[in-house]
Amino acid sequence: MKRVAAAGIATFVGWVLLAIAMAWKHAPYQDADTRAEAVTVDEWVPVMAREVEEQGFSGYRLNPGGEALVVGRPKPFRAVDLPRLRLKIDHLPLNYVLMFAWTAKGAEAPHFVRLQPATGRYQTYLLSRFDQWQGEIVEIALYVHPQQQSSPPQILEAPLRIEELTFSADTLSGRLAAMITGWFAPDPWEMLSISSLGALTDLEEGSRFLPFVAAAAAIAIAIFGLALGANSLRAWVRISAPVVLLTTLVMTAQFLWGLSQQQAATDRLYQGLDHDERQALLFDADLVEIVREIEPLLPAAGTGRIFIGADDRFFQLRAAWHLRPHNVITRMPGQQSSVPDSVVPGDFVFFYRRPDLQAAGREGQVSTGDFGIQVEILHQVADHAGLLRVTGVGA
Amino acid sequence: MIASILGMLMCTLAGLGVTGVILPKGSIARHAPGMVAVGYLLGTGLVALLQFLPPVFGLQFHPWRIFAVLGVITVGCAVASFLRRGSLRSLLKVPVAVEAREWAVFTVLVLVMAMVAWHLMDEAVSRPIFPWDAWSAWSVKAKVWLGLGHYVDFVSFNEWLEAGDPQLYVNEAWRYPEGIALYQLWLTQLNGTWDDRVAVLPWTGMWIAANLAFYHGMRALDASRVFSVGAGLVVLTTPIIAVQIALPGYMDVWLGVCLLSATIWSAVFLRDGCWRSAAIALLVLALAVAIKLEGSLWAAVVLASVGMAKLTDRGRQRVYVALPVLILVWLVSGGFSFEIFGTPIIVTRDLIDLPYIGRVALSVSNPTPALTKAFFVLPNWNLLWYALPFAVIVTLRGLDKTPVRPMFIAFGLFGAGFLVLVFYFTHASMWVQSMTASNRLALQFVLPLSLWLSVGVYQYAYARPDSASA
């Protein structure tokens, strides 16, 4: 037990020493005014993406794929003085990223950077890691943007709610505060992919948690080993094992804390609901609803074929999943095939977020390259989704 | 839901029964955790077989009949085990004399594991299927078969377009092995309708099986209880593994646990000369092949490692010299290609095309920065990759000079070689760059590898008297 206690103390000392050393090492810029007053932006103008496309962001057009934009015009400040961005937003929808944009005085165009905030807690980003963070900042904007693999749910009809956004100086105390808020309250995953966890941006302070812990564990092992007079590899290994175990237990506790928070949020959303009710709460619930609407129009599963056209790969696959057990193919007739398409009268085309297919359906003819089919509309939803039946083939 | 949970329990019991019959007399108490783990795996395989075989002979099996067959297998195997071993006491005897303090630490660590399992399961069964590949690839076949009430074949896009047959289906993952899909099908059949919560249940069971297998492996190779459960905690709570259980649907943990079990039982075979253990290892490897395409490659790695362990020292040296020479010859000569019964076998500098594995285009790239970020910067693996080089050094010094040692070394070298080939010399490097492949492929390898490293560290630091220190 003495050995475990000593390992624990050494681990703690190692963490503290390294935290201070790291905070000290990343000293603020030399030409920055570390006493500069922090700037908090609390007046936001909600602007939807369509308006941005028409009017632009201070005259410049933002990424047209962006949605739910809010623009803020803070009191102008020097970028070099206030590089730390502290942010808390109320909710980031599943599979979305948050984009941060800014315009410097006299700049020709705004700059963009992708943030990776957890929802409902403070996070800090060191914008000085971004080369374009310079000049006098006069305007900023935030908007959520779908991941490459996903697309917007109806939640984007509402603007973001920003609970706090503050620019502050890069100071030693600020670094330590950022470490604490960033490192000791991580989400268990980022809701982007389960193939790799953690923030994908280097801007976020605290994103280097793992190297920090490794270095701290190494320091702890060194302190512990020297204190006990370890003089053989075997002794060092015996000292390392409890330190690694204790460090892992701390990291596991940290992960479990995030997991339990996530679990509570998941329970709040889905608890007590059956399968169908849970589907109605999915981020692509509108797609689920459309599939339910067209279901009576489809032949019995396994007796007909359905082609799927959607505006991106993600929705093609999601539509296929919701349409199963029907016999579906996640592509349009004539699309990317090395063999002539065997689309025949009686096949179906389900389309989603494709106004062009709706218009083509109304004209009774769909063309993909030099491939043409005659169709009739069986069902349509709004101006972008519905079901077509193939009535003939040939341009 | 309750019917599905009963189904999982029944198939685990049947698998456990089969394992008990295969194992030699008197080894049940010693191998109990590993038997439950293998029982879970083999039970899954049994269900897949019972789902797969009847339609081949034109029969359609009702899910409750499969349940009944599993019950018969369980009872039959229990009776056979009992008759072979003579008494119930010999089946359950646990020869232990453990200090109270060791029990206390052991109990705390087990409680931590139980808490983790509860959190993971609760998250898993609370939300609809989340991961991309789960709903776009792995669970599709089960959902279709359940909805149709019968099996249909899945083919490639081109075949689908050419055939024009409404009973022929297409899917992104039409080539993927169907072992777990058949298991998911059975559980959802027992449930009556498709429910995501039921379809993902097997993953929680898999995490528990992983813990039992790891603990058994450590104990079978003479590690202490506390070290065994502590090492399991370090490895199996790494975020990338835990998240695959909390957001279930991928097969990497399944494959990793199959490899873990196969290497443990292979080690028992090598150390004790018990062919029955080898039979269990082979059954588990067969399941690995039925789970994922890479399963066959990993099975080859395990079998080659066991083969290396059976060679003499000189024989092993010759193989280790011959392999780089063969690779050099392959690179210089451009490789070879031929056909067996119309099946192409191509191993050239640009392309590998092998039966079952498929076509893999070769090209050189350097994904080291992405790998470094995935393993050492992002919070995927806790300290696992930092500890790895030290653990390898210690293990090479510490692992007993039994036939297990050359098996571990061969497994490490072949497995690492396989990953280097995939990451640096195939188009999979693109997925490494986008961090979709590196962690998942590494996960399959890390589970067995970390067991061996843990055993090596234990044997070096704790299992020998101080006079044996380096």
PDB file of N, CA and C in Angstrom, chain A residues 44 56 58 84 106 138 180 211 249 255 262 297 374 380 383:
ATOM      1  N   TRP A  44     -25.776  39.608 -30.882  1.00  0.00           N
ATOM      2  CA  TRP A  44     -25.655  38.786 -32.082  1.00  0.00           C
ATOM      3  C   TRP A  44     -26.820  39.052 -33.015  1.00  0.00           C
ATOM      4  N   GLY A  56     -24.397  38.413 -48.083  1.00  0.00           N
ATOM      5  CA  GLY A  56     -22.987  38.269 -47.707  1.00  0.00           C
ATOM      6  C   GLY A  56     -22.739  38.671 -46.264  1.00  0.00           C
ATOM      7  N   SER A  58     -20.770  41.067 -44.287  1.00  0.00           N
ATOM      8  CA  SER A  58     -20.099  42.336 -44.542  1.00  0.00           C
ATOM      9  C   SER A  58     -19.714  42.446 -46.021  1.00  0.00           C
ATOM     10  N   ARG A  84      -7.094  34.563 -27.113  1.00  0.00           N
ATOM     11  CA  ARG A  84      -7.801  33.435 -26.510  1.00  0.00           C
ATOM     12  C   ARG A  84      -9.307  33.614 -26.668  1.00  0.00           C
ATOM     13  N   GLY A 106      -9.886  46.187 -43.167  1.00  0.00           N
ATOM     14  CA  GLY A 106      -9.148  46.315 -44.417  1.00  0.00           C
ATOM     15  C   GLY A 106      -8.887  44.997 -45.124  1.00  0.00           C
ATOM     16  N   VAL A 138     -12.830  43.359 -36.527  1.00  0.00           N
ATOM     17  CA  VAL A 138     -13.998  44.243 -36.482  1.00  0.00           C
ATOM     18  C   VAL A 138     -15.320  43.478 -36.543  1.00  0.00           C
ATOM     19  N   ILE A 180      -7.503  23.496 -17.171  1.00  0.00           N
ATOM     20  CA  ILE A 180      -8.465  22.893 -16.248  1.00  0.00           C
ATOM     21  C   ILE A 180      -9.819  22.704 -16.930  1.00  0.00           C
ATOM     22  N   PRO A 211      -0.311  13.619 -24.632  1.00  0.00           N
ATOM     23  CA  PRO A 211       1.144  13.792 -24.421  1.00  0.00           C
ATOM     24  C   PRO A 211       1.447  14.372 -23.044  1.00  0.00           C
ATOM     25  N   LEU A 249      -6.351   4.847 -14.260  1.00  0.00           N
ATOM     26  CA  LEU A 249      -7.589   4.942 -13.486  1.00  0.00           C
ATOM     27  C   LEU A 249      -8.123   6.373 -13.500  1.00  0.00           C
ATOM     28  N   PHE A 255     -12.980   9.648 -18.395  1.00  0.00           N
ATOM     29  CA  PHE A 255     -13.781   9.154 -19.513  1.00  0.00           C
ATOM     30  C   PHE A 255     -15.182   8.768 -19.033  1.00  0.00           C
ATOM     31  N   GLN A 262     -22.979  12.028 -21.066  1.00  0.00           N
ATOM     32  CA  GLN A 262     -23.554  11.688 -22.361  1.00  0.00           C
ATOM     33  C   GLN A 262     -24.757  10.768 -22.191  1.00  0.00           C
ATOM     34  N   LEU A 297     -47.070   3.172 -50.998  1.00  0.00           N
ATOM     35  CA  LEU A 297     -47.022   3.245 -52.459  1.00  0.00           C
ATOM     36  C   LEU A 297     -46.037   2.247 -53.062  1.00  0.00           C
ATOM     37  N   GLN A 374     -38.282   7.589 -68.612  1.00  0.00           N
ATOM     38  CA  GLN A 374     -39.573   8.248 -68.443  1.00  0.00           C
ATOM     39  C   GLN A 374     -40.149   7.859 -67.087  1.00  0.00           C
ATOM     40  N   GLN A 380     -44.949  13.477 -53.672  1.00  0.00           N
ATOM     41  CA  GLN A 380     -43.920  14.498 -53.509  1.00  0.00           C
ATOM     42  C   GLN A 380     -44.095  15.215 -52.190  1.00  0.00           C
ATOM     43  N   ASP A 383     -40.595  20.680 -51.844  1.00  0.00           N
ATOM     44  CA  ASP A 383     -40.089  20.871 -53.201  1.00  0.00           C
ATOM     45  C   ASP A 383     -38.835  20.054 -53.464  1.00  0.00           C
TER      46      ASP A 383
END
